[in-house]
Coordinates of C-alpha atoms in Angstrom, one line a residue:
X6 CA 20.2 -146.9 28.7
X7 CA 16.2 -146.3 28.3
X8 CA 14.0 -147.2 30.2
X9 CA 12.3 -150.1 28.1
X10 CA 15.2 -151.4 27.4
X11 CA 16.4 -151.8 31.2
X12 CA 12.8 -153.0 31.9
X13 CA 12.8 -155.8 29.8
X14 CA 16.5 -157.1 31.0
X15 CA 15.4 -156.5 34.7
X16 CA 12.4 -158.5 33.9
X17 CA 14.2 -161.0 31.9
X18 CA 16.4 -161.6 35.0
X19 CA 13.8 -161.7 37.4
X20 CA 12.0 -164.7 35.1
X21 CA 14.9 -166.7 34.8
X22 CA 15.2 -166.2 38.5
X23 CA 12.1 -167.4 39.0
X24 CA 11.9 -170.1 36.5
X25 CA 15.0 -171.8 38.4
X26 CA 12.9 -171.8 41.8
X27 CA 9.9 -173.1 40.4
X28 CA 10.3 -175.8 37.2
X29 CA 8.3 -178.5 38.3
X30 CA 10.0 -181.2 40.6
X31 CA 10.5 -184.8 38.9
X32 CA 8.3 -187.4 40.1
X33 CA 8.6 -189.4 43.2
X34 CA 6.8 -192.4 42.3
X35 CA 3.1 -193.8 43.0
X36 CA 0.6 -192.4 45.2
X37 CA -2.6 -193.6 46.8
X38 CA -5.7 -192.6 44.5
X39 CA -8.6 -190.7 46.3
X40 CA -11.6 -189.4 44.6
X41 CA -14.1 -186.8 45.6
X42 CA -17.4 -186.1 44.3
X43 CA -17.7 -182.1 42.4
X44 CA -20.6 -180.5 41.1
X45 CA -19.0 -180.9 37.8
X46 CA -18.2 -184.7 38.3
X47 CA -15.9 -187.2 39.7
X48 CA -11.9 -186.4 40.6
X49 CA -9.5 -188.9 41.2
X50 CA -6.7 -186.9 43.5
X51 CA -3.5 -188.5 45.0
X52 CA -2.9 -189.5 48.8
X53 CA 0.5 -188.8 50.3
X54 CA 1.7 -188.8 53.7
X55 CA -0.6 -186.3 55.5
X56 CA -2.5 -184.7 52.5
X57 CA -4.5 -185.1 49.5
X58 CA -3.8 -183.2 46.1
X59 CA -6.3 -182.6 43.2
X60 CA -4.9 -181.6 40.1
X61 CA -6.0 -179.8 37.4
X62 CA -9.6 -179.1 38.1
X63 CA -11.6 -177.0 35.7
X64 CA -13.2 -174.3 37.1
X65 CA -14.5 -172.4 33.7
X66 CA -14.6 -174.0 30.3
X67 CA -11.7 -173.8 28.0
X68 CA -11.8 -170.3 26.5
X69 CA -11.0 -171.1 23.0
X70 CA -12.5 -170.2 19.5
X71 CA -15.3 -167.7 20.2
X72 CA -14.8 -168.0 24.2
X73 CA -10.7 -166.6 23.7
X74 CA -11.5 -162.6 24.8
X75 CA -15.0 -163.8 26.9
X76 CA -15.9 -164.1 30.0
X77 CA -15.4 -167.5 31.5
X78 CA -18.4 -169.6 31.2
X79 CA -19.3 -172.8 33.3
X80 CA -17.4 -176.0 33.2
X81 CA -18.9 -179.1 31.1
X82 CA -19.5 -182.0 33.4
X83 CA -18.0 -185.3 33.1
X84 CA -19.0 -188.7 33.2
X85 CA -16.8 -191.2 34.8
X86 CA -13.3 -190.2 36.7
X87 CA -11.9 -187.7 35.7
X88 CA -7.8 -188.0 36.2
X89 CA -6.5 -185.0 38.6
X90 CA -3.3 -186.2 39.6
X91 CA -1.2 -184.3 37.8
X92 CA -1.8 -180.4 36.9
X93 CA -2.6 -179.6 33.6
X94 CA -1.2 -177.2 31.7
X95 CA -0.2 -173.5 32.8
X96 CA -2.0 -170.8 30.9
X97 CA -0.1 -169.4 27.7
X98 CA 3.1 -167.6 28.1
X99 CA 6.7 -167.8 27.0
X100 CA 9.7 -169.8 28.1
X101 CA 10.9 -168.8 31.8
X102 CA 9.4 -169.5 34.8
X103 CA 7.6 -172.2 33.0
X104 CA 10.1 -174.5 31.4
X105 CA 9.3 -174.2 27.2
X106 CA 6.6 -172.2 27.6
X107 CA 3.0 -173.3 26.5
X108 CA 0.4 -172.2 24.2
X109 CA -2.7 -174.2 25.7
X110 CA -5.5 -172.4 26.4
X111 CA -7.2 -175.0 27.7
X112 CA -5.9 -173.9 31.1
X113 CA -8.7 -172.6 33.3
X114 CA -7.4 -175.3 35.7
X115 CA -7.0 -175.2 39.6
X116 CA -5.2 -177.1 42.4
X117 CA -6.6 -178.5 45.7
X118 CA -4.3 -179.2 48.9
X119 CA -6.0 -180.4 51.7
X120 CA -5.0 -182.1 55.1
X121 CA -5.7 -185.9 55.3
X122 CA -7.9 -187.8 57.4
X123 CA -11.6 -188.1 58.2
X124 CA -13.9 -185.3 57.5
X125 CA -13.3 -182.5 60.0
X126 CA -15.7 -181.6 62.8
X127 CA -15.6 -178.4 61.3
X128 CA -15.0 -177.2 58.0
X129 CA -11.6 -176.0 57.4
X130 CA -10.3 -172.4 56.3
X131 CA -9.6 -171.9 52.7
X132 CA -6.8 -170.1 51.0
X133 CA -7.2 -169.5 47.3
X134 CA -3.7 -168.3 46.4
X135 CA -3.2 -165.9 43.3
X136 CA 0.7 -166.5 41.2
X137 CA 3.0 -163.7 40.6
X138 CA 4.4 -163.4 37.2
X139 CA 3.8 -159.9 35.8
X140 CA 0.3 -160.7 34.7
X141 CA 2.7 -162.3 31.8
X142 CA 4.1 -165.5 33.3
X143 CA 3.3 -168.3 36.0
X144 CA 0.8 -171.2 36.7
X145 CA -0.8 -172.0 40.1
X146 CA 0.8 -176.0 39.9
X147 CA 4.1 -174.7 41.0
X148 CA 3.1 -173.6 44.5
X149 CA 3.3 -176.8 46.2
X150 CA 0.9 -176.0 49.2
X151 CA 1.0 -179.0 51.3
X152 CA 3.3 -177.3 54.4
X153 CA 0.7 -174.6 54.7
X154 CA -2.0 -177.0 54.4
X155 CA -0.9 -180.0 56.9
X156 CA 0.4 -177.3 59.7
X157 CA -2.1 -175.1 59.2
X158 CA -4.9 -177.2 58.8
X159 CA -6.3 -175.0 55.6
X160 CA -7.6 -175.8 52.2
X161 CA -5.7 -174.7 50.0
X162 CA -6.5 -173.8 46.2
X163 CA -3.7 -172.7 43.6
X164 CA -5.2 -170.8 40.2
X165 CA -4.3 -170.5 36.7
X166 CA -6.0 -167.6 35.0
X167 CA -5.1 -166.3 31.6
X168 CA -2.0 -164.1 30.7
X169 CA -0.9 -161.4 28.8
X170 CA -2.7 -160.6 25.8
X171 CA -5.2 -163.7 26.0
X172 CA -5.9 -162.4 30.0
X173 CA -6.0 -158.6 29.1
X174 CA -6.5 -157.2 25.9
X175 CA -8.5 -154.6 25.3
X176 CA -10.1 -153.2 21.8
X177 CA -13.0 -151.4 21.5
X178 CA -16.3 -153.2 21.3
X179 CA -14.9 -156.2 23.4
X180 CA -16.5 -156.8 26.6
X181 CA -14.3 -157.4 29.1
X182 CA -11.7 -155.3 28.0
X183 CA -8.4 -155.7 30.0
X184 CA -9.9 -157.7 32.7
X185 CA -10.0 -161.3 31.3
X186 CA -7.7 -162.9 33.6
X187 CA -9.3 -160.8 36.6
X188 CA -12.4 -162.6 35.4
X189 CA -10.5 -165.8 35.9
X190 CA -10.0 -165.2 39.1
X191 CA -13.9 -164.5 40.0
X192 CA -14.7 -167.3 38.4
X193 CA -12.4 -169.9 40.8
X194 CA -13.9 -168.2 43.6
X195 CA -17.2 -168.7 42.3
X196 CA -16.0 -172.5 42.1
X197 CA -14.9 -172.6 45.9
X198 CA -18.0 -170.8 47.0
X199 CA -20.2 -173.9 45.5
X200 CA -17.8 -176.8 45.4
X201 CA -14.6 -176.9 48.1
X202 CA -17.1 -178.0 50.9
X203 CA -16.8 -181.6 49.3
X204 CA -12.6 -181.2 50.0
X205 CA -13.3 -180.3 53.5
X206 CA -13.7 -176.6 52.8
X207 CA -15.4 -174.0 54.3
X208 CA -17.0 -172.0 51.6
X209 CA -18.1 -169.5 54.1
X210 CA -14.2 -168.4 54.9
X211 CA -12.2 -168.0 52.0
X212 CA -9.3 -165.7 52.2
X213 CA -7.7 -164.2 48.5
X214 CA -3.9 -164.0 49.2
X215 CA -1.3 -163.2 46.2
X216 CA 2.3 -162.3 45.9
X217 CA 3.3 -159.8 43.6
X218 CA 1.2 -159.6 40.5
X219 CA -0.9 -162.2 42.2
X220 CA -0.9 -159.5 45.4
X221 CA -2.1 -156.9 43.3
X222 CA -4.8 -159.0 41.9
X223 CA -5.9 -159.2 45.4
X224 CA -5.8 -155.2 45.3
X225 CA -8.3 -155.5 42.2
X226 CA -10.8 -157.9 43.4
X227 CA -11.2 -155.6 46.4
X228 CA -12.1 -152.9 44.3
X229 CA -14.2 -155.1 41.5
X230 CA -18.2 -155.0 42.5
X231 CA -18.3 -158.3 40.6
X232 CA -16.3 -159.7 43.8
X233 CA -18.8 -158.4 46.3
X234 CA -19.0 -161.4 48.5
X235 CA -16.7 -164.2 46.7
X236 CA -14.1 -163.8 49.8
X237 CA -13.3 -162.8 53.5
X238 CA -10.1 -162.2 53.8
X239 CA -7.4 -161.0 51.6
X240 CA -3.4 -161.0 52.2
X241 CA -1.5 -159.0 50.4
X242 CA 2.3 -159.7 49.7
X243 CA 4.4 -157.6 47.5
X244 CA 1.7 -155.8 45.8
X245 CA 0.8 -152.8 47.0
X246 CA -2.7 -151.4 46.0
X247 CA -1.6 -147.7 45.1
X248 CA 1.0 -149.1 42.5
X249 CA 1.1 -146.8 39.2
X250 CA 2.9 -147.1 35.5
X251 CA 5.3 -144.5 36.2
X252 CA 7.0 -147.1 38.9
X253 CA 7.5 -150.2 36.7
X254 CA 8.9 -152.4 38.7
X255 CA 5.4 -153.2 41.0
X256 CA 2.3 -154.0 39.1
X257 CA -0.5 -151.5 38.6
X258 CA -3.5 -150.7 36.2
X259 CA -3.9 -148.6 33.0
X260 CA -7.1 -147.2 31.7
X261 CA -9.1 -148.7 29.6
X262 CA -7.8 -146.2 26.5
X263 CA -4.4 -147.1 26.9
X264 CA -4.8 -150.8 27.2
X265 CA -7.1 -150.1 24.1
X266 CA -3.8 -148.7 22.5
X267 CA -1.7 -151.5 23.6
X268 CA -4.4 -153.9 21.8
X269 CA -4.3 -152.1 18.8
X270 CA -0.7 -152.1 17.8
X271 CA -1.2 -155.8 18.9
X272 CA -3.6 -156.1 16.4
X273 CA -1.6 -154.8 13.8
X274 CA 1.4 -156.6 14.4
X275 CA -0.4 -159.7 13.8
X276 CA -1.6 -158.6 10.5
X277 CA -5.4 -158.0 12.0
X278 CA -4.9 -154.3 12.4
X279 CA -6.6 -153.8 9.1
X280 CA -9.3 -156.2 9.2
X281 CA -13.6 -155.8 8.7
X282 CA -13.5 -157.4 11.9
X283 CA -11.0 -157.2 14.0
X284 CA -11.4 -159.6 16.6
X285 CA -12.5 -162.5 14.4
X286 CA -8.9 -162.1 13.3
X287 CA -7.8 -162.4 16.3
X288 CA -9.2 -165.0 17.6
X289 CA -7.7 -166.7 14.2
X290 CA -4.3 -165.9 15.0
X291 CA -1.8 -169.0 16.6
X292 CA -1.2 -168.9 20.4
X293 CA 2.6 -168.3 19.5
X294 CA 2.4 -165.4 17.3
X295 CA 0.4 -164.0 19.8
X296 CA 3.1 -164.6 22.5
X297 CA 5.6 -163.6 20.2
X298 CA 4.1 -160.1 19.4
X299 CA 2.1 -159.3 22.6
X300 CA 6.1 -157.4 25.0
X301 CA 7.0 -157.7 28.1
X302 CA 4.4 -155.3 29.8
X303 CA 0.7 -156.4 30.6
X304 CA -1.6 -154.7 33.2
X305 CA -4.9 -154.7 34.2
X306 CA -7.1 -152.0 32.8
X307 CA -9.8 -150.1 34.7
X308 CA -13.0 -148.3 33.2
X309 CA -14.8 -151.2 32.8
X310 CA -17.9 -153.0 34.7
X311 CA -15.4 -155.4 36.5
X312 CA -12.8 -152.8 37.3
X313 CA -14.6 -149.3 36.9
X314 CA -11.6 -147.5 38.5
X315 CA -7.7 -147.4 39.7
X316 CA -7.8 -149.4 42.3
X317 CA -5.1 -147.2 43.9
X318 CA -8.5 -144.7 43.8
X319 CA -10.6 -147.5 45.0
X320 CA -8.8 -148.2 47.8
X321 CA -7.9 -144.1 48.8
X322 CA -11.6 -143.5 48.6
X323 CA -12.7 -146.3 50.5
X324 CA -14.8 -147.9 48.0
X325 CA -13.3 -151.7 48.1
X326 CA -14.9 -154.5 49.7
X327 CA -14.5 -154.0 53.8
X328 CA -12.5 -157.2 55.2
X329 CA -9.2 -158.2 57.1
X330 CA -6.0 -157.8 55.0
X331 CA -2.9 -159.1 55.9
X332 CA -0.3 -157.2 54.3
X333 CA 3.4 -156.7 53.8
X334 CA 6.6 -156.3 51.5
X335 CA 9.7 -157.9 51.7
X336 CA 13.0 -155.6 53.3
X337 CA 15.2 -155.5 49.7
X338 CA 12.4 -155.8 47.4
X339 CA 14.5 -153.9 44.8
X340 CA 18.2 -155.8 44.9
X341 CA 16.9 -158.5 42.6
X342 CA 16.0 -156.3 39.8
X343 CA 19.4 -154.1 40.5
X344 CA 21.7 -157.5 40.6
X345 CA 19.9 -158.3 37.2
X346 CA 20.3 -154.9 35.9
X347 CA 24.3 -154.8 36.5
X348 CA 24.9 -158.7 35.5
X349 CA 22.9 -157.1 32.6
X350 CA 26.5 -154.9 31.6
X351 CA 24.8 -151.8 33.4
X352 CA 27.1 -150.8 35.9
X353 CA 25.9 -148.0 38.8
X354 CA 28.7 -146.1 39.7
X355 CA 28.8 -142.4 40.8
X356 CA 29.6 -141.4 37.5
X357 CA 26.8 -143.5 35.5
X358 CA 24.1 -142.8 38.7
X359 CA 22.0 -140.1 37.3
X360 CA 21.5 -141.2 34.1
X361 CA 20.0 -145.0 35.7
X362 CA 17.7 -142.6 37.6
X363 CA 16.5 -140.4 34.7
X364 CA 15.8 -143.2 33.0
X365 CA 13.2 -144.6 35.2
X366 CA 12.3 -140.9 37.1
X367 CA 12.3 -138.7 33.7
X368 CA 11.6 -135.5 35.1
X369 CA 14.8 -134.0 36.2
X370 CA 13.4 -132.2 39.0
X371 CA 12.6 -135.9 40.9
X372 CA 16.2 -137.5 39.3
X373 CA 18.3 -134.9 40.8
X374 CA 16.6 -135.2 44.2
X375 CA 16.5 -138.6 44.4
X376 CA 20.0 -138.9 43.6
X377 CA 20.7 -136.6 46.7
X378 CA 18.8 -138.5 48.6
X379 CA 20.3 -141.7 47.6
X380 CA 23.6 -141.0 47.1
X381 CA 26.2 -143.5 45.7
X382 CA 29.6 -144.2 46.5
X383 CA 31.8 -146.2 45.6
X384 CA 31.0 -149.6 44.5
X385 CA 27.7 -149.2 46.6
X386 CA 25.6 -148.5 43.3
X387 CA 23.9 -152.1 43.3
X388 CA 22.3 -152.0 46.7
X389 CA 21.5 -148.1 46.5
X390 CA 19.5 -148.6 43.5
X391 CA 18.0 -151.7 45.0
X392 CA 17.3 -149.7 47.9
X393 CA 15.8 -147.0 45.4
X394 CA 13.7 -150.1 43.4
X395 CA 12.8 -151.1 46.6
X396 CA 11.3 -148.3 48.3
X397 CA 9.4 -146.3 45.7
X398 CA 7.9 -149.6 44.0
X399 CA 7.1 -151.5 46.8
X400 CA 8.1 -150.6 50.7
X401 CA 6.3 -147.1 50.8
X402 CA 3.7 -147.7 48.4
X403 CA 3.1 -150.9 50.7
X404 CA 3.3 -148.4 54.0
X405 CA 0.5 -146.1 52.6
X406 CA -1.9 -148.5 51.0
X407 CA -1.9 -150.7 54.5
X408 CA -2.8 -146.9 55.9
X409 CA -5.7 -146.3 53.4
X410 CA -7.1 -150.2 54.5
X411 CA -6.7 -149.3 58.1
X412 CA -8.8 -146.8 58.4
X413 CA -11.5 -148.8 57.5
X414 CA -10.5 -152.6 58.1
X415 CA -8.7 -154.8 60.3
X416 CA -5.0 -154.6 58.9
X417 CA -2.1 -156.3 60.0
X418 CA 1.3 -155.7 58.5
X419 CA 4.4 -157.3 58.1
X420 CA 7.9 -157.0 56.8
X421 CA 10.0 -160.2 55.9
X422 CA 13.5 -159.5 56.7
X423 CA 15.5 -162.5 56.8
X424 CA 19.0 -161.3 55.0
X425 CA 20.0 -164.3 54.3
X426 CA 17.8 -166.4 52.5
X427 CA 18.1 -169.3 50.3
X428 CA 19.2 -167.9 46.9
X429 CA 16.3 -169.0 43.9
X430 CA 18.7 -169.0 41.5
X431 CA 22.3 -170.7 41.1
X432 CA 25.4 -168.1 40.5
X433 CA 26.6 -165.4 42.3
X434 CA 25.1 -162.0 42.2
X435 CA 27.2 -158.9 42.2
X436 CA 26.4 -158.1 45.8
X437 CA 24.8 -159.4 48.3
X438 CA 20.9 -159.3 48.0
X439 CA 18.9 -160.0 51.5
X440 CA 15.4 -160.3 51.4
X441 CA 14.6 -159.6 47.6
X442 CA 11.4 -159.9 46.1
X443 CA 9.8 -163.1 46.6
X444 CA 11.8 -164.4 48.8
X445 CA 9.4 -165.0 51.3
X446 CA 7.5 -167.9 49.2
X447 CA 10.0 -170.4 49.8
X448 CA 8.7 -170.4 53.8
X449 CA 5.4 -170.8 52.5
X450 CA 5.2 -173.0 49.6
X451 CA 7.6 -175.5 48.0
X452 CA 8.1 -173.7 45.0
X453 CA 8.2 -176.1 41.9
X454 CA 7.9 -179.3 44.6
X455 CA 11.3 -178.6 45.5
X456 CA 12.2 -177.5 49.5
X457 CA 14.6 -175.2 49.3
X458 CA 17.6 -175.7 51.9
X459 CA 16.8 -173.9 55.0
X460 CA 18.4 -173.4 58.4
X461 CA 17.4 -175.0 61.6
X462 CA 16.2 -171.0 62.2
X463 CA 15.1 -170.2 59.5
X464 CA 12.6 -173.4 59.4
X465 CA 11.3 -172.0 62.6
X466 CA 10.6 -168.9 60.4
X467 CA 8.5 -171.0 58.1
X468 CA 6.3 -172.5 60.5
X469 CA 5.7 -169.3 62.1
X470 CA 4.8 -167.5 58.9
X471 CA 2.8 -170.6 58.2
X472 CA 1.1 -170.4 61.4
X473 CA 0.4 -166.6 61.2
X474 CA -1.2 -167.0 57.7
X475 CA -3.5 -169.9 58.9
X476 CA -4.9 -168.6 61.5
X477 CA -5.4 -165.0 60.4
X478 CA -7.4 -166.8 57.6
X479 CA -9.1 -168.9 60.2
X480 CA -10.2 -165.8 62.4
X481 CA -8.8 -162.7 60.8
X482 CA -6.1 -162.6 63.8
X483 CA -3.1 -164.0 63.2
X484 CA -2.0 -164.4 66.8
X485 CA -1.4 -167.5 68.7
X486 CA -0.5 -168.7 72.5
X487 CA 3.1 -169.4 71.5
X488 CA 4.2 -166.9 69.0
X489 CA 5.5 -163.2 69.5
X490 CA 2.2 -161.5 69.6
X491 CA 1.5 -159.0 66.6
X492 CA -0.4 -155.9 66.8
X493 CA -2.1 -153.7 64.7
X494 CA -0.2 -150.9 65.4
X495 CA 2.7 -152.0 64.2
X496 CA 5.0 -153.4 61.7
X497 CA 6.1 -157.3 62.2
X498 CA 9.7 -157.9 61.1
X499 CA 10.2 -161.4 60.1
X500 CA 13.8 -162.7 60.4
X501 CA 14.9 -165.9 62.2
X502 CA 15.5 -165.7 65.5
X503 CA 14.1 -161.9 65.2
X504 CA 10.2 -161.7 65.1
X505 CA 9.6 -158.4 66.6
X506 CA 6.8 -155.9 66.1
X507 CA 8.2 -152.6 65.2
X508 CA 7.6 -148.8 64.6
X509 CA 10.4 -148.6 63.3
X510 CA 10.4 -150.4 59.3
X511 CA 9.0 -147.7 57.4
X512 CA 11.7 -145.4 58.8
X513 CA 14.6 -147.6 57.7
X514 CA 12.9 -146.9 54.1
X515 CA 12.7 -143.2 52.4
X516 CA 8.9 -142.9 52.8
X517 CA 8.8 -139.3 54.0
X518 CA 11.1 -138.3 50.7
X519 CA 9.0 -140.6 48.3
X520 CA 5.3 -139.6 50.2
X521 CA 6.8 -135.8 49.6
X522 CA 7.6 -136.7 46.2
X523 CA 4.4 -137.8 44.6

């Protein structure tokens, strides 16, 4: 078993996973047309029962023809009303989370969830939320944001930005290089800064949250000096800023010479290695061929003006923009990827145990102590290698980056814990999988339009998630009159019934073993 090969079925698991939770519900009928005025032009949004959505706003021109491999450039403005009641397409990217795929590029769309009712007193907070999905996969229309908005009384804005090789190739003489979709991202908050005051934003208290690849986005834009000033606030969940390639299952950055690598055996797989120019191929070359040829791999790379270093760097150094994070990681980050890998016909059994670790820690110093340390017995292989997944990829890479930010900023840190939640995908796994990655969305979002079937507790959970989010991006403290207070200091398990700040979640993980191991 090598270790590309077990990457790509983990990751083809984790897709369908995520597909199931969030395909787009069907319709539910009529709603009541709004409208607002933009800089850009008139949007006609839907009314429903406490909130407004806007579909499907352009906040950068389609980057198509000359503009695929730019940066973003302005929007054209429209005359008339312009239709933003259903989202537009996601970004390109193959079937999986997003049911057939697409191959639009015409996708430099966002999503606006606000409260109802009159204009507030006061402007109102604003979320700008970042999708997971590998940098590969995912589309800001299938977070379905009203819960957070209505009790939390924020704005909230869902992004598409371009994916894998249309959001970060790199090739030399390309400006830009690897950091397209990061550019995306600067660009919507560019948008919010001059335009959500007309959905009853503030654009003076935006807070950047992400989850996963979306999480470590928020990582990069805290080290970009392009994003000097385009936020105030940044959460963090499940993508920890000192991520690196040699731990595959958390996103990270490259430099800039091995994304140009990547781009050039792109190139030539599409029959434009060869070329005078290049790029003009390139840019020649159908969406799906792209798709078809570009793997299962895409990060960010660093070394250029947007991103001129590792962000895991950045943020050891102190050089990243100084605000409030809220950051955290979910209990069994790892026991999704494991369940996929066994379902996969890769059993971990004491016998088969070393050779799963050597192929993801090659040097055999590091795979014969981490099989010590994690020892397997028994039919316990699932959830130790989970446990391994988990820990090295996400738990203790989480523990030291919140570390690096505290020394400088306010940081408040969080573990979601709940061992029971709603499964995201129908079928039984081989073992049981507790709080896996992503896990926590479902108390946050309605992933795909669809609630997911929660418990009496468990909906308590939500709203007190939901009410620490708001109000940490309302004031950068997320602590209320009625819920368990949440300190600095410590780390707040988040289980039903059970939210209690704690000293005690990075020692139920191996972070002494993997700290000593780097």
């Amino acid at each position: 078993m090598t270790k590309h090969r077990t990457s790509t079925a983990l990751a083809c698991a984790l897709t369908a996973l995520l597909a199931t939770a969030r395909s787009p519900a069907p319709p539910t009928g009529p709603a009541v047309a709004t409208t607002v005025h933009t800089r850009e032009g008139l949007v006609r949004g839907a009314a429903h029962d406490g909130y407004r959505t806007f579909e499907g706003i352009p906040y950068a021109a389609p980057p198509v023809g000359p503009l695929r491999w730019a940066a973003p450039r302005r929007p054209v403005a429209w005359t008339g009303e312009r239709d933003a009641t259903r989202p537009a397409s996601a970004c390109p990217q193959p079937a999986g989370e997003v049911p057939g795929g697409s191959t639009d590029e015409d996708c430099l769309r966002l999503n606006v969830t606000t409260p109802d009712g009159a204009a507030p007193a006061r402007p109102r907070p604003v979320v700008v939320w970042l999708h997971g999905g590998g940098f590969t996969t995912g589309a800001g229309s299938s977070y379905d944001a009203h819960r957070m908005a209505t009790r939390g009384d924020v704005v909230v804005v869902t992004v598409n930005y371009r994916l894998g090789a249309l959001g970060f190739l790199a090739h030399a003489g390309l400006p830009g290089s690897g950091t397209f979709g990061l550019a995306d991202q600067q660009a919507a908050l560019r948008w919010v800064r001059t335009g959500i005051r007309a959905f009853g934003g503030d654009p003076h208290n935006v807070t950047l949250a992400g989850e996963s690849a979306g999480g470590y986005s928020v990582c990069a834009q805290l080290a970009s000096p392009a994003a000097a000033g385009l936020f105030d606030r940044a959460i963090i969940e499940s993508g920890p800023c000192t991520g690196s390639p040699d731990r595959p299952f958390a996103p990270s950055a490259v430099p800039l010479s091995t994304a140009r690598g990547a781009g050039a055996d792109l190139a030539a797989k599409v029959g434009c290695g060869s070329s005078r120019d290049v790029l003009a191929c390139l840019r020649r070359v159908r969406v799906s061929r792209l798709l078809a040829a570009q793997g299962t791999d895409r990060q960010p790379a660093y070394g250029s003006p947007l991103l001129p270093g590792d962000p895991a760097a950045a943020i050891t150094g102190g050089r990243f923009h100084h605000v409030p994070v809220l950051i955290g990681n979910n209990h069994d980050e790892g026991n999704g990827w494991a369940a996929g890998i066994v379902q996969a016909g890769h059993p971990v059994t004491p016998a088969t145990w070393p050779d799963v670790v050597a192929a993801f820690f090659p040097s055999p110093g590091q795979a014969k102590a981490i099989v010590d340390e994690y020892p397997v017995h028994g039919a316990d292989g699932g959830p130790v290698f989970g446990a391994v997944i988990g820990d090295a990829n996400f738990a203790c890479p989480t523990a030291r980056t919140g570390g690096l930010l505290a020394a400088r900023v306010p940081v408040w840190r969080y573990e979601f814990a709940d061992e029971h939640t709603p499964p995201l995908t129908p079928g039984t796994p081989p073992f049981p999988l507790g709080a896996p990655h992503a896990s926590e969305l479902p108390y946050l979002f309605d992933l795909g339009g669809r609630p997911r079937e929660l418990t009496a507790a468990q909906h308590r959970l939500a709203d007190t998630m939901i009410d620490y989010w708001a109000r940490f991006a309302r004031t950068a403290d997320p602590n209320g009159p009625s819920s368990p207070r949440w300190s600095r200091r410590t780390v707040l398990s988040l289980a039903p019934d059970r939210i209690v700040p704690t000293r005690t979640a990075q020692s139920r993980h191996h972070c002494a073993f993997w700290n000593a191991l780097e």
